[in-house]
Short mmCIF file of C-alpha atoms and ligand atoms in Angstrom, two decimals:
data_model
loop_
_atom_site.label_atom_id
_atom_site.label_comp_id
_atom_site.label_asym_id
_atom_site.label_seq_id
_atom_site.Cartn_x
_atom_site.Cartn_y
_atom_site.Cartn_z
CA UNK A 781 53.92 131.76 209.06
CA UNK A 782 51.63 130.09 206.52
CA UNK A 783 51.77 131.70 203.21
CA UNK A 784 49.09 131.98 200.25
CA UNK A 785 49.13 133.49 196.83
CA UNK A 786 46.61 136.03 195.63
CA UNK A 787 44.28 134.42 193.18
CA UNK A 788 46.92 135.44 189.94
CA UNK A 789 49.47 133.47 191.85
CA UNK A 790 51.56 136.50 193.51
CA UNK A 791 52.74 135.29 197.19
CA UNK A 792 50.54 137.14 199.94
CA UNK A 793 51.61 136.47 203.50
CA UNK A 794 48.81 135.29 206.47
CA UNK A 795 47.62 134.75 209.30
CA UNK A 796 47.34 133.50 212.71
CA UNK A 797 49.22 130.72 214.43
CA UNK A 798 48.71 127.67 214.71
CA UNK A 799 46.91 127.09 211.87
CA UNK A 800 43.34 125.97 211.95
CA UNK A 801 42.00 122.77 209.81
CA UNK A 802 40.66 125.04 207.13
CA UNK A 803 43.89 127.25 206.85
CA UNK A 804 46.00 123.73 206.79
CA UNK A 805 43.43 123.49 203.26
CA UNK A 806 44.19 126.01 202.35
CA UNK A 807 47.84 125.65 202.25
CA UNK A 808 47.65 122.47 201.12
CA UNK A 809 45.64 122.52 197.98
CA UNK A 810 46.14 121.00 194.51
CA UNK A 811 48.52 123.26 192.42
CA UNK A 812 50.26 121.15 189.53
CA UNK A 813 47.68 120.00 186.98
CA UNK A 814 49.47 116.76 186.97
CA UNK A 815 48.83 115.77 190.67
CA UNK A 816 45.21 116.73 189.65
CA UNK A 817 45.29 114.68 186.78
CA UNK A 818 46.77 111.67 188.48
CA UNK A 819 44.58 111.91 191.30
CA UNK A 820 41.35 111.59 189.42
CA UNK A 821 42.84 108.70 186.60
CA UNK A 822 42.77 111.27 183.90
CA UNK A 823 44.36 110.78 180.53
CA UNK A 824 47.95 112.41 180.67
CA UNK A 825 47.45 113.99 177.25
CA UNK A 826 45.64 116.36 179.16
CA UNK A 827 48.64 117.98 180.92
CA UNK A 828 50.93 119.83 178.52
CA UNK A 829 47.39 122.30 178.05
CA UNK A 830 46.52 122.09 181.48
CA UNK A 831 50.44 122.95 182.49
CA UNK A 832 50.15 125.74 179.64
CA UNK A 833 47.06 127.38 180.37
CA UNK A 834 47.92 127.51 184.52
CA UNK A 835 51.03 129.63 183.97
CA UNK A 836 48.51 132.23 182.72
CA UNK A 837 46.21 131.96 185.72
CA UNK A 838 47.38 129.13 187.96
CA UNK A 839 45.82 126.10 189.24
CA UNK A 840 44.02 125.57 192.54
CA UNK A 841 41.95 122.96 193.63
CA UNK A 842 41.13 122.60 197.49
CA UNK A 843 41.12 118.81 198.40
CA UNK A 844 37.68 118.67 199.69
CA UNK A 845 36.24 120.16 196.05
CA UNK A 846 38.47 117.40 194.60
CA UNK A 847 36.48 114.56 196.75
CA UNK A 848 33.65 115.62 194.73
CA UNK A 849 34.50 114.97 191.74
CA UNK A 850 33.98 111.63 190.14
CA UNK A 851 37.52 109.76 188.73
CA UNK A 852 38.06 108.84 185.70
CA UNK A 853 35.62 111.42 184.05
CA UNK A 854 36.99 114.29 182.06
CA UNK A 855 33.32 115.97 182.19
CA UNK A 856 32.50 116.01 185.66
CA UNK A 857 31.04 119.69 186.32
CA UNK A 858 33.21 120.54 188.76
CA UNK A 859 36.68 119.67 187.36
CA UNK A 860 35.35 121.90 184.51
CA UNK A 861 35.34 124.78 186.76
CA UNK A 862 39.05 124.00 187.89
CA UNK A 863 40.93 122.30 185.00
CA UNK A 864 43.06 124.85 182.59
CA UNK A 865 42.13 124.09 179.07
CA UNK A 866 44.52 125.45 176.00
CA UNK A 867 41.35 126.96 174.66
CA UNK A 868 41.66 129.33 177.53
CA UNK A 869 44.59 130.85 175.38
CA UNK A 870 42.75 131.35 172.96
CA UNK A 871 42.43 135.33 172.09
CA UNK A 872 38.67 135.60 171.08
CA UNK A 873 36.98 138.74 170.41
CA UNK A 874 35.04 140.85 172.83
CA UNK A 875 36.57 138.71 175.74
CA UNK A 876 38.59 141.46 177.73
CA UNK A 877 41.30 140.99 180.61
CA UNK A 878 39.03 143.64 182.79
CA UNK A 879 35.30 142.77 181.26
CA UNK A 880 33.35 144.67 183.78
CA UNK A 881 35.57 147.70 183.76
CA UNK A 882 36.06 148.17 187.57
CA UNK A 883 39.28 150.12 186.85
CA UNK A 884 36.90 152.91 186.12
CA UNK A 885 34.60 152.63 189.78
CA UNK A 886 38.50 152.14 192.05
CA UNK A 887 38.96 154.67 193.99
CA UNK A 888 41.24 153.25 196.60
CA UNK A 889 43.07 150.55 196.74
CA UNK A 890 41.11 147.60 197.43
CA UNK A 891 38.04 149.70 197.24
CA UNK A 892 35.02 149.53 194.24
CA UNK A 893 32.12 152.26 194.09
CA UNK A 894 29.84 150.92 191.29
CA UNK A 895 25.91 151.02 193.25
CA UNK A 896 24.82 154.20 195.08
CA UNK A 897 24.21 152.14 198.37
CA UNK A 898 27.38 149.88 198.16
CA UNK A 899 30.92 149.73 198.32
CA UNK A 900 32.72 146.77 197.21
CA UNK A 901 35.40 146.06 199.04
CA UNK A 902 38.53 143.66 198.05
CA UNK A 903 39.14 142.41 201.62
CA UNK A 904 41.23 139.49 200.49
CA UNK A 905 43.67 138.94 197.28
CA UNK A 906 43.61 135.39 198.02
CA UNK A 907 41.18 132.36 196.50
CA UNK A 908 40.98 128.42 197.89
CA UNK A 909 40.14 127.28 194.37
CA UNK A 910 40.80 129.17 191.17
CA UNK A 911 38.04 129.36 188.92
CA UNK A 912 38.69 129.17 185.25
CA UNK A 913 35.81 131.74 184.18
CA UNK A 914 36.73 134.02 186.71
CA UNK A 915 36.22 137.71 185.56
CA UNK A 916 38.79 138.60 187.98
CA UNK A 917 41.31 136.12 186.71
CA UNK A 918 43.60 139.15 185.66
CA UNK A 919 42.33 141.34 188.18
CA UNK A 920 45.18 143.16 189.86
CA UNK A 921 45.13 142.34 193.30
CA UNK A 922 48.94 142.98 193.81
CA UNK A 923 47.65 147.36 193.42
CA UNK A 924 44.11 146.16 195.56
CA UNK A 925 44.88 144.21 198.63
CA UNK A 926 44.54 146.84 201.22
CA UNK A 927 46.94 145.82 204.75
CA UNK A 928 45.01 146.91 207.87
CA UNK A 929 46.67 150.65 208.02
CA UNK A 930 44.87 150.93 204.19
CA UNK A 931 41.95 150.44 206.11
CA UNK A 932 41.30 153.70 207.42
CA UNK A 933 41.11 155.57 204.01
CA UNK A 934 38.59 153.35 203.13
CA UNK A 935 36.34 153.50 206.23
CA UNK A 936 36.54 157.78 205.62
CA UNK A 937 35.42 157.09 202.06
CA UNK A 938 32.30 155.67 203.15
CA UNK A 939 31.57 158.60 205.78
CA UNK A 940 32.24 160.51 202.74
CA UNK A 941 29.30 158.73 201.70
CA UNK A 942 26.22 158.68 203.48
CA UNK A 943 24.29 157.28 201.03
CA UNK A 944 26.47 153.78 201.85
CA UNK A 945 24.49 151.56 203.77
CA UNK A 946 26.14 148.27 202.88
CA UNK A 947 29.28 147.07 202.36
CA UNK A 948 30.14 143.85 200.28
CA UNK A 949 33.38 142.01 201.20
CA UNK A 950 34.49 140.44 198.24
CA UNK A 951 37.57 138.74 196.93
CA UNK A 952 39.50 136.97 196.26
CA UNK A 953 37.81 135.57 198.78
CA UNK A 954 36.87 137.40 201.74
CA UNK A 955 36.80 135.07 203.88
CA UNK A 956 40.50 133.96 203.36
CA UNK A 957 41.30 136.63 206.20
CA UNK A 958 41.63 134.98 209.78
CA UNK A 959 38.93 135.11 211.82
CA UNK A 960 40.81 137.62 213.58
CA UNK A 961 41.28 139.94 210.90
CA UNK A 962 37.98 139.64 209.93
CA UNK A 963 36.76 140.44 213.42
CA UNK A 964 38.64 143.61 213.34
CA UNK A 965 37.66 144.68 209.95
CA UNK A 966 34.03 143.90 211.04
CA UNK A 967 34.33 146.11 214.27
CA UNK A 968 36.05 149.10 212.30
CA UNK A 969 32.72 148.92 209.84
CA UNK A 970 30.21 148.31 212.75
CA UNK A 971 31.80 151.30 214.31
CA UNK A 972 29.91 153.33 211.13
CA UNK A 973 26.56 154.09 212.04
CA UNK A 974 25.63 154.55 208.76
CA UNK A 975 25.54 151.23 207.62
CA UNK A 976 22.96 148.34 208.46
CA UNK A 977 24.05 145.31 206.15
CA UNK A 978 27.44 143.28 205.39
CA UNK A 979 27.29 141.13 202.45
CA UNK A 980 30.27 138.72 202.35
CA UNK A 981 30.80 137.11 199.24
CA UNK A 982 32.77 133.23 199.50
CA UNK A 983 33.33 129.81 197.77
CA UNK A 984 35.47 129.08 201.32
CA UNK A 985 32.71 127.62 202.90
CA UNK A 986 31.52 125.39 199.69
CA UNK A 987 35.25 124.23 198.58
CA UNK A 988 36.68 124.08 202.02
CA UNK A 989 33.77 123.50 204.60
CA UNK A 990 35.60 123.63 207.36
CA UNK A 991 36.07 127.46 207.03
CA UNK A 992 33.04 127.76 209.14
CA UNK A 993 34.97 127.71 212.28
CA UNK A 994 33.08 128.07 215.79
CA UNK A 995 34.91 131.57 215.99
CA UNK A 996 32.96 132.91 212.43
CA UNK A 997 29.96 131.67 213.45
CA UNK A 998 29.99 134.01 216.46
CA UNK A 999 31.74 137.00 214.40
CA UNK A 1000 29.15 136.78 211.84
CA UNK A 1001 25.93 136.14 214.44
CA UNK A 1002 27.20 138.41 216.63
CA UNK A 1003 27.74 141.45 214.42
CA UNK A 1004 25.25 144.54 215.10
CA UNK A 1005 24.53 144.64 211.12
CA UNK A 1006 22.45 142.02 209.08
CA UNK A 1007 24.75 139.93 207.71
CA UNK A 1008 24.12 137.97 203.89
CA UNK A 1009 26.36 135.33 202.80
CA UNK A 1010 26.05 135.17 198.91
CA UNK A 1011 27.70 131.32 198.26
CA UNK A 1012 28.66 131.16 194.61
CA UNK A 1013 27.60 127.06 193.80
CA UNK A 1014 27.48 126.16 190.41
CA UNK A 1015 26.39 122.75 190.36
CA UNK A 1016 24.25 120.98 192.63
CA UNK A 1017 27.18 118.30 192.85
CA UNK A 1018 28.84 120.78 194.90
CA UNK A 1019 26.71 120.77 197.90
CA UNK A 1020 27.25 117.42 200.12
CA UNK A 1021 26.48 116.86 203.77
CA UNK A 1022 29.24 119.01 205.36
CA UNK A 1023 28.50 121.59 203.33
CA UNK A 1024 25.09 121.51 204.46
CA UNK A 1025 25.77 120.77 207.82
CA UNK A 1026 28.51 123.90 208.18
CA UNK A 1027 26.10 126.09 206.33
CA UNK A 1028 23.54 125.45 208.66
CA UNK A 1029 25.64 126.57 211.33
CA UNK A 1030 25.73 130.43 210.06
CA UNK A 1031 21.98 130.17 209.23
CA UNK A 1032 20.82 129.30 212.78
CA UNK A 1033 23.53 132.09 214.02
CA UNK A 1034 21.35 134.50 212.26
CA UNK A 1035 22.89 135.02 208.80
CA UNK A 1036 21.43 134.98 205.17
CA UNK A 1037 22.07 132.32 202.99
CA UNK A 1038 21.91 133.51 199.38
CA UNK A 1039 23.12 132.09 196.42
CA UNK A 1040 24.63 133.42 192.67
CA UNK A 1041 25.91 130.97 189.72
CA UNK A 1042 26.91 131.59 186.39
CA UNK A 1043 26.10 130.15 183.87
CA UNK A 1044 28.59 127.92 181.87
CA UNK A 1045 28.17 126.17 178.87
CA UNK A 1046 28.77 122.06 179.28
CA UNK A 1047 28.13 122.27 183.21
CA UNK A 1048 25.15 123.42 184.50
CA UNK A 1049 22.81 125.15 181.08
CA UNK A 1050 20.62 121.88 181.33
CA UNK A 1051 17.14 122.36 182.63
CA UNK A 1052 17.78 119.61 184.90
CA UNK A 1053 20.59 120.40 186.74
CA UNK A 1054 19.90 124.11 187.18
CA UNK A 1055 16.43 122.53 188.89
CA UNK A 1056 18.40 119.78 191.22
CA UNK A 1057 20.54 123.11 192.08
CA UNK A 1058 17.60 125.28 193.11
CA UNK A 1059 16.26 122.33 194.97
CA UNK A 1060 19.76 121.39 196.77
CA UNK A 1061 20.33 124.93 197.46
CA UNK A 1062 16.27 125.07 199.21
CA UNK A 1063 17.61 121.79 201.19
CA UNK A 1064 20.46 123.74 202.42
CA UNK A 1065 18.47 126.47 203.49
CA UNK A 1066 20.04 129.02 200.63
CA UNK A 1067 17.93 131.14 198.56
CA UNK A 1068 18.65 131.30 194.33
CA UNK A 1069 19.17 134.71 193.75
CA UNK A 1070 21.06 135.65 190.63
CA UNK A 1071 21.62 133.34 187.54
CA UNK A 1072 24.22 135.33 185.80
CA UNK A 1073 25.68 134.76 182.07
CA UNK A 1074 28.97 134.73 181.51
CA UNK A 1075 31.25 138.27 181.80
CA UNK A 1076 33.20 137.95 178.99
CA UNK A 1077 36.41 138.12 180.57
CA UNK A 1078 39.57 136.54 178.29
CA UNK A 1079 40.63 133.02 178.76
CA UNK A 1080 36.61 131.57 179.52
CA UNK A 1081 35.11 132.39 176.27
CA UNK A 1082 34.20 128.18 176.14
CA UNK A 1083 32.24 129.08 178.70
CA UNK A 1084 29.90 131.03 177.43
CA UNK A 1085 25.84 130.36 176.14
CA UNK A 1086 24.35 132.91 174.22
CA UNK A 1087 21.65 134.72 175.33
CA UNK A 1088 18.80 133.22 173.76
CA UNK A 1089 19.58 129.72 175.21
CA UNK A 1090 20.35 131.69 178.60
CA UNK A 1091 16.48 133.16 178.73
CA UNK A 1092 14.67 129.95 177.38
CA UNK A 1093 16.75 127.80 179.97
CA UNK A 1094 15.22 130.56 182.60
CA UNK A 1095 11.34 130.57 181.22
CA UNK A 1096 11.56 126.42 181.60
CA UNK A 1097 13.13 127.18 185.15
CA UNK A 1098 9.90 129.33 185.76
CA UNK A 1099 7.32 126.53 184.55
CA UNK A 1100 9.13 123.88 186.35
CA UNK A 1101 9.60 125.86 190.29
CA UNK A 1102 8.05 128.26 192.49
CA UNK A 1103 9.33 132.04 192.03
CA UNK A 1104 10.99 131.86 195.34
CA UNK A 1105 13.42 129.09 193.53
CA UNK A 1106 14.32 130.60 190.53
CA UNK A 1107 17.15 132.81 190.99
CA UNK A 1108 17.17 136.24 188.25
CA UNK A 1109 18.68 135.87 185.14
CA UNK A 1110 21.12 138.73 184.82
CA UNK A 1111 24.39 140.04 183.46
CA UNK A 1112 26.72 143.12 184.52
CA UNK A 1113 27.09 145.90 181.93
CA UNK A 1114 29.94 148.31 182.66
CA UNK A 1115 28.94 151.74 183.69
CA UNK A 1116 25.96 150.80 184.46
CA UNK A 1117 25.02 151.44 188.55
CA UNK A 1118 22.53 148.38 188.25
CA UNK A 1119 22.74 144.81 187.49
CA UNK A 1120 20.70 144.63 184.26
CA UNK A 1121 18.32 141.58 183.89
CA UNK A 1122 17.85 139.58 181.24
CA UNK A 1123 14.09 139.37 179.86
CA UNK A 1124 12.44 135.49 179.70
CA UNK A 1125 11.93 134.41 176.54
CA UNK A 1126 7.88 134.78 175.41
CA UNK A 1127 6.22 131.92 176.48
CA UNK A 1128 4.80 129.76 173.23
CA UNK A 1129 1.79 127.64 173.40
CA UNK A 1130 2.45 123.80 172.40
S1 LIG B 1281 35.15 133.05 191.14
FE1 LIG B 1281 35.58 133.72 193.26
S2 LIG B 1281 36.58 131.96 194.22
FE2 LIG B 1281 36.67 131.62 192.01
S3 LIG B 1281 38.64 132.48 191.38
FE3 LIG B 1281 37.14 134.11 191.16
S4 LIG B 1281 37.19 135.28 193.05
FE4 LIG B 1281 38.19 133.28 193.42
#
């Protein structure tokens, strides 16, 4: 039996046997800051924060990620996404443990009502890599990680619901689930006819590439419903040739390749690098589609840009690509059944 933890650390027990290359990642990845630190020649003073900060919400770093990171550099933009900082116990405030409020839109285990078309649900408590800005980071999966029999009272929600045409699998990381638990959770929502689109939300196939198994290619290119896989890169340094080339893979199966960030302060709010992301992103045949700023969620407050640098970054974005490049600047307010988007600033002549 190979065993994960949910993405606050509590043990959650998977999957098939044997285990596949990308499940043997999964199992495998970086946990103790100091292994992390010694891999990439880091200074040590680091570690008594780092060791601090991942009690809170714990470290993990899949190994392929880590083989994209440059050694011996405390900025690289994608150890900032992984490494616990003590600033991340810092109480600042505004920041909140549940920032978008989804206690107030559950109501099922495991399932999240927000958008009149959509349900989101939590098919997976589990994460390959824990992201320090995560809004979910204190998300209680333990009370939303619905086993297969948990299914049912979800699937009569949405015939409650006519209204639901699409369902978003989210995390976690949805696609943490076998391929054969995904396969039957894929038939049970196939089996509604109300419903013409599956939206999977996933770093799996970004942090560990090999997640896009022979077996999900055919799940996902087979299913009767359109299928969109949002990928959540941050940095264009996160996209190399297996990514591409595994990517590519669900694309010619059929399946939509969009793409959300966030933006965070120190790795990608430079003109440049959000423009080499919407150009890597076009070279791996994924479309930009939401730039969001930071939910204020407690523990990532050093992430955050304010607003005003947030909307000149994205009118530079517009001068420098074509619209079908720049993704939409936008932020989630709670209680609100819409994302809400964030005006460019005015434009001002030289
Ligand atoms: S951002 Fe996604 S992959 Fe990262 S910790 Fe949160 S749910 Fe997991």
């Amino acid at each position: 039996m190979i065993t994960q933890s949910l993405s606050n650390g509590q043990p959650l027990p998977l999957i098939d046997q044997p285990s596949s290359r990308w499940q043997e990642e999964m199992r495998t990845v970086i946990r103790q800051p100091a292994e992390l630190l010694q891999l990439l020649q880091l200074d040590p003073g680091l570690l008594p924060a780092a060791e601090q900060a991942a009690r809170l919400f714990p470290l993990r770093v899949p190994r392929p990620y880590l083989q994209r990171m440059q050694p011996g550099n405390p900025q690289d933009p994608l150890l900032l996404q992984v490494l616990p900082l003590g600033l991340e116990l810092q109480s600042v405030p505004g920041f909140a443990s549940d920032p978008l409020e989804e206690a107030n839109s559950n109501p099922l285990p495991g399932l999240i009502h927000k958008y009149a078309s959509r349900v989101l649900l939590i098919a997976n408590g589990a994460c390959a890599i824990n992201c320090r800005y995560c809004f979910r980071r204190h998300f209680p999966y333990e009370d939303n990680n619905p086993s297969r029999a948990e299914w049912q009272p979800i699937l009569d929600y949405i015939q409650a619901h006519p209204e639901v045409n699409e369902v978003i699998l989210s995390g976690g990381d949805p696609l943490a689930n076998s391929d054969s638990r995904l396969a039957a959770l894929i038939t049970a929502l196939e089996a509604l006819p109300q419903l013409s689109r599956l939206r999977i939300h996933s770093r799996l196939p970004v942090v560990i590439p090999s997640r896009v198994t022979p077996e999900l290619v055919q799940i996902l290119g087979q299913s009767r419903l359109k299928v969109v896989l949002v990928s959540h890169i941050n940095h264009p340094q996160e996209i190399d040739a297996e990514v591409c080339t595994q990517l590519s893979k669900l694309r010619q199966a059929g399946v939509h390749l969009l793409n959300q960030a966030v933006l965070l302060k120190g790795i990608n709010d430079q003109l440049s690098t959000q423009v080499a992301l919407a150009e890597a992103l076009f070279a791996a045949d994924i479309l930009p589609y939401y730039l969001f700023v930071l939910d204020n969620v407690a523990g990532a407050a050093h992430f955050a840009i304010s607003d005003s640098q947030a909307e000149q970054l994205h009118l530079q974005l517009q001068q420098k690509l074509p619209g079908f490049l720049v993704a939409k600047l936008a932020r989630e307010v709670p209680g609100r059944p819409h994302k809400t988007l964030l005006p460019s600033s005015p434009w001002l002549s030289p």
